[in-house]
Amino acid sequence: MKISTETIIPKGHSMSRVEDQELITGRGRYTDNNKLARMVHLHLVRSHHAHARIISIDSSKALKMPGVLAVYTVDDLIRDGVNPYPVPGPPDFSPKDIVEAGYRREDGSPMQAPIWYALAKDEVRYVGEPVVAVLAETVAQAVDAAEMVEVNYETLPAVGTIEQAASPDAPQIWKGAPGNVLIRMELGDQDKTEKALSQSAHVTRLELKNNRLVGNALEPRASVCERDPQTGRFTLYAGHQSPTGLRESLAKNIFNWDLKQLRVVVGHLGGGFGIRAETYPEEILTVYAASKQNRPVKWCASRTEDFVGTVHGRDQINSAELACDAQGRIQALKIDTLGNAGAYPTGGVCIPLVVGTKITTSLYHVPTFYYDARMYLTNTMPMGAYRGAGRPEMIYLIERLIQKTAEEMGIDPIEFRRRNFISPQSMPYTTAIGEVYDSGRFSDVLDSVLESSGWNSYEQRRQGSEQRGMLRGRGISCYIEWTGAVWFEEVTTAAQSDGSVTLYTGTQNMGQGLQTAFTQILSEQLGLPASKIQVVQGDTDLVKGVGSFGSRSLYIGGSAVVEGAEKFVEEGKRLAADALEAAIEDILYEQGCFSVVGTNVGIDLFDLAAQQPDEQFSVYSKTNLVNENGVGYPSWPNGCQVAEVEIDPETGTVRLDRLTSVDDVGNAVNPMLVEGQVHGGIVQSVGQAILEEAHYDEEGQLLTSSFMDYAMPRADDLPSFNCGLFKDAPCLTNPLGSKGVGELGTVGATPAIVNAVMDALRGRDVTGLEMPLKPEKIWKVLQTSTWQGSKSLCSTTIPAVCSWGGIRD
């Protein structure tokens, strides 16, 4: 797409989004916009049982229905050589011992997982699991025919919650998971941690539940597949965060095809949030049906199908013990985690086991720790990544624990945090788990958020709320984020004779503004106006690269753009030297022109392209952010948030009145995009803290399968956020100096909001109060508790300048 602006806007300044013109004018193209000639439609018969044995399937009546072309079961898939899902192992960014050992059961033997096909084989294991696929001329005909399919089930005992799965008398729902424990993993030094806990002056204990969430993207999932009648090659249109990853998963793992046999094209997504990074049964079935028919095949989910058939997030029970000396300095941390894997393990099982552990000790100096995690099988939708993926869960636990410890020890919570911060002088700092923070000025970020939030004027606002009959509370959270997951990215930079430069990148735009950010970077690197730059993504015939997840797109993908531009200019100098009959070292490049030093002899970039074969020249570049030992460089964005809430004591309704954040994202390429990402993350945290919960009963039935029962944040639930950036601690491990930002708001807001609610309820018995903090829960607390008149520990006035620098090693 041509870009309207003719300016060069350097990094660090806000440039208007170039993606928005086609979106607001209705020219955006989502998966469901693909309407191909002679296209037929797929609809799925899904299990209404959480756990049952399939006795028989009778599709004879369905096959006689008008417009029906085929009815598929797992027997068809197996007969045609379609593989089950591969069993996931630890990702490459796991600690070395976990990578080498793999996932293990309680007894140390390798994990055993149920075999998972795109259509259920022998048993169904969660409500919504696809059992039969019906193909018909129209969607209505496919739906009508699906209702005629008769599936005879024998119900089996089901497990719907972690608590139930972990109960000693729970039914074992899979023979390979005794006690329903799929994986157990331990990290840290248990003996040293237990000793520190037993000898410390103070130990705080806390148990919390992280509620299960549904990641609702703008467009429900959809897929369209067609086969080229001439070549037999397939093109799959799907909303996915990693087109190349999806192609490899389907072609290599599921269908045993050469990668060249499948092309994946991704248009607009309307949000990825991690849930769009999986390979889903429906994508497999769409490709399979297209391989059986000589016509394009389309499947599009209803919103309820999205609720029951798209991976969920969070759903953990965490308990922790924090040991401190008499001066309030942390000595040890112990955490036990019970995680819900759902009915089948996806890549999401690594979230409690590996990803969350990377920030276990957060911003604080923790000399020793021990982490014990168990992943349980349940008869629920498999768990996957959801924005933040492990880091929000862990920061929520740590910040609630830090707050409680300060209160128990009678130390101001701000001072307690400062006392235990890792200092700038300690950077690079190696955590107890072995992660290395390259940069950060945590106390300075805290100073900034206290000033921006009007911390010292809080008492006036509290009194104003009180005069209106409202309870007011204030909460704070300090947090760090691990971003990266895959450390390399590939780009191709090409100049054409028509006066344009095209960037081909495998990162995937999901609404976060990557086209704008990459345009801005390349425009500055090449000294060309943004109107000359085009960005191509989302087509495996044109791009290489990993995709977008784990907040990697800008700091890794953008670094690839920078290094690719440098190599592009070097190649241009070589070509220009030949064209100008000069030595390469005498060629200068500036603002689209190559010239010979000390002369007026030169050649325009696009004239140079016109002299090449195909009237263009291109340069491929691969950036790999790893150290000399091959260990990847993550980035460590961090920040602080202050939330203020009002509670109506008559109804129990919680209203977020103010939220202030200051985030260290290193060098921000486009501050406007960063603020937008922080806003979006905060909103999703508000949802978890106050409104959202995917609730299964003990029989494995999802009781919140639509927006009638699952409350999403709306504009009137939110104040205007006060978001600021801290710019004095750039990342030291990538050429941009940037840190990932996509999940940062989500990591920090939840504990700040919940701490604020707990502050408003201080003096009442709020034991066991868990998210989401819906009015009914708050109202019950207010009706059944007796207020003791306890003063908030968060009401302390903070000096304008704070000099404490934190822990110094």
Coordinates of N, CA, C and O in Angstrom, one line a residue, residues 543-595:
V543 N 7.2 -14.2 2.0 CA 8.0 -13.8 3.2 C 8.6 -15.0 3.9 O 8.0 -16.2 3.8
K544 N 9.6 -14.8 4.6 CA 10.2 -15.8 5.6 C 10.2 -15.1 7.0 O 10.3 -13.9 7.1
G545 N 10.2 -16.0 8.0 CA 10.2 -15.4 9.3 C 9.3 -16.2 10.3 O 8.5 -17.0 9.8
V546 N 9.4 -15.8 11.5 CA 8.8 -16.6 12.6 C 7.3 -16.3 12.8 O 6.5 -17.1 13.1
G547 N 7.0 -15.0 12.7 CA 5.7 -14.6 13.1 C 5.7 -13.6 14.3 O 6.8 -13.2 14.7
S548 N 4.5 -13.4 14.9 CA 4.4 -12.4 15.9 C 3.8 -13.1 17.2 O 2.6 -13.5 17.1
F549 N 4.5 -13.1 18.2 CA 4.0 -13.6 19.5 C 5.1 -13.2 20.5 O 6.3 -12.9 20.2
G550 N 4.8 -13.2 21.8 CA 5.7 -13.0 22.9 C 6.4 -11.6 22.8 O 7.5 -11.4 23.2
S551 N 5.6 -10.6 22.2 CA 6.1 -9.2 22.2 C 7.5 -9.1 21.5 O 8.4 -8.4 21.9
R552 N 7.7 -10.0 20.4 CA 9.0 -10.0 19.8 C 9.0 -9.2 18.5 O 10.1 -9.0 17.9
S553 N 7.9 -8.7 18.0 CA 7.9 -8.2 16.6 C 8.7 -7.0 16.4 O 9.4 -6.9 15.4
L554 N 8.7 -6.0 17.3 CA 9.4 -4.8 17.1 C 10.9 -4.9 17.5 O 11.7 -4.6 16.7
Y555 N 11.1 -5.4 18.7 CA 12.5 -5.4 19.1 C 13.4 -6.4 18.4 O 14.6 -6.2 18.1
I556 N 12.8 -7.5 17.9 CA 13.5 -8.5 17.1 C 13.3 -8.2 15.6 O 14.2 -8.1 14.8
G557 N 12.0 -8.1 15.2 CA 11.7 -7.8 13.8 C 12.2 -6.5 13.4 O 12.7 -6.3 12.3
G558 N 12.1 -5.4 14.3 CA 12.6 -4.1 13.9 C 14.1 -4.1 13.8 O 14.7 -3.4 13.0
S559 N 14.8 -4.9 14.7 CA 16.2 -5.0 14.6 C 16.6 -5.6 13.3 O 17.6 -5.3 12.7
A560 N 15.8 -6.6 12.8 CA 16.1 -7.2 11.5 C 15.9 -6.2 10.4 O 16.7 -6.2 9.4
V561 N 15.0 -5.3 10.5 CA 14.8 -4.2 9.5 C 16.0 -3.3 9.5 O 16.5 -3.0 8.4
V562 N 16.6 -3.0 10.7 CA 17.8 -2.1 10.7 C 18.9 -2.8 10.1 O 19.6 -2.2 9.2
E563 N 19.2 -4.0 10.5 CA 20.4 -4.7 9.9 C 20.2 -5.1 8.4 O 21.1 -5.0 7.7
G564 N 18.9 -5.3 8.1 CA 18.6 -5.6 6.6 C 18.9 -4.3 5.8 O 19.4 -4.4 4.7
A565 N 18.5 -3.2 6.3 CA 18.8 -1.9 5.6 C 20.3 -1.7 5.4 O 20.7 -1.2 4.4
E566 N 21.0 -2.0 6.5 CA 22.5 -1.8 6.4 C 23.1 -2.7 5.3 O 23.9 -2.2 4.5
K567 N 22.6 -3.9 5.2 CA 23.1 -4.8 4.2 C 22.7 -4.4 2.8 O 23.4 -4.6 1.8
F568 N 21.4 -3.9 2.8 CA 20.9 -3.4 1.5 C 21.7 -2.3 1.0 O 22.0 -2.2 -0.2
V569 N 22.1 -1.3 1.8 CA 22.9 -0.2 1.4 C 24.3 -0.7 0.9 O 24.8 -0.2 -0.1
E570 N 24.9 -1.7 1.6 CA 26.2 -2.2 1.2 C 26.1 -2.9 -0.1 O 27.0 -2.7 -1.0
E571 N 25.0 -3.6 -0.4 CA 24.9 -4.2 -1.7 C 24.7 -3.1 -2.8 O 25.2 -3.2 -3.9
G572 N 23.9 -2.1 -2.4 CA 23.7 -1.0 -3.4 C 25.0 -0.3 -3.7 O 25.3 0.1 -4.8
K573 N 25.9 -0.2 -2.7 CA 27.2 0.4 -2.9 C 28.0 -0.4 -3.9 O 28.7 0.1 -4.8
R574 N 27.9 -1.7 -3.8 CA 28.7 -2.6 -4.7 C 28.2 -2.5 -6.1 O 29.0 -2.4 -7.1
L575 N 26.8 -2.5 -6.3 CA 26.3 -2.3 -7.6 C 26.6 -0.9 -8.2 O 26.9 -0.8 -9.4
A576 N 26.5 0.1 -7.3 CA 26.8 1.5 -7.8 C 28.2 1.6 -8.2 O 28.6 2.3 -9.2
A577 N 29.1 1.0 -7.4 CA 30.6 1.0 -7.8 C 30.8 0.5 -9.2 O 31.6 1.0 -10.0
D578 N 30.1 -0.6 -9.5 CA 30.2 -1.2 -10.9 C 29.6 -0.2 -11.9 O 30.2 0.0 -13.0
A579 N 28.5 0.4 -11.6 CA 27.8 1.3 -12.6 C 28.6 2.5 -12.8 O 28.7 3.1 -13.9
L580 N 29.3 3.0 -11.7 CA 30.0 4.3 -11.8 C 31.5 4.1 -12.0 O 32.2 5.1 -12.0
E581 N 31.9 2.8 -12.1 CA 33.3 2.5 -12.4 C 34.2 3.2 -11.3 O 35.2 3.9 -11.6
A582 N 33.8 2.9 -10.0 CA 34.6 3.4 -8.9 C 34.8 2.3 -7.9 O 34.2 1.2 -8.0
A583 N 35.7 2.6 -6.9 CA 35.9 1.6 -5.9 C 34.8 1.7 -4.9 O 34.2 2.7 -4.6
I584 N 34.4 0.5 -4.3 CA 33.3 0.4 -3.4 C 33.5 1.4 -2.2 O 32.6 2.1 -1.7
E585 N 34.8 1.4 -1.7 CA 35.0 2.3 -0.5 C 34.9 3.8 -0.8 O 34.8 4.6 0.1
D586 N 34.8 4.1 -2.1 CA 34.6 5.5 -2.5 C 33.1 5.9 -2.7 O 32.8 7.1 -3.1
I587 N 32.2 4.9 -2.5 CA 30.8 5.2 -2.7 C 30.1 5.6 -1.4 O 30.3 5.0 -0.4
L588 N 29.4 6.7 -1.5 CA 28.6 7.2 -0.4 C 27.1 7.0 -0.7 O 26.7 7.0 -1.9
Y589 N 26.3 6.7 0.3 CA 24.9 6.6 0.1 C 24.2 7.7 1.0 O 24.5 7.8 2.2
E590 N 23.3 8.4 0.5 CA 22.5 9.4 1.2 C 21.2 9.7 0.6 O 21.2 10.1 -0.6
Q591 N 20.1 9.5 1.3 CA 18.8 9.9 0.9 C 18.5 9.4 -0.5 O 18.0 10.1 -1.4
G592 N 18.7 8.1 -0.8 CA 18.3 7.5 -2.1 C 19.2 7.7 -3.2 O 18.9 7.5 -4.4
C593 N 20.5 8.2 -2.9 CA 21.4 8.4 -4.0 C 22.8 7.9 -3.6 O 23.3 8.1 -2.5
F594 N 23.4 7.2 -4.6 CA 24.8 6.8 -4.4 C 25.7 7.7 -5.2 O 25.4 8.1 -6.3
S595 N 26.8 8.1 -4.6 CA 27.7 9.1 -5.2 C 29.1 8.7 -5.0 O 29.5 8.0 -4.0

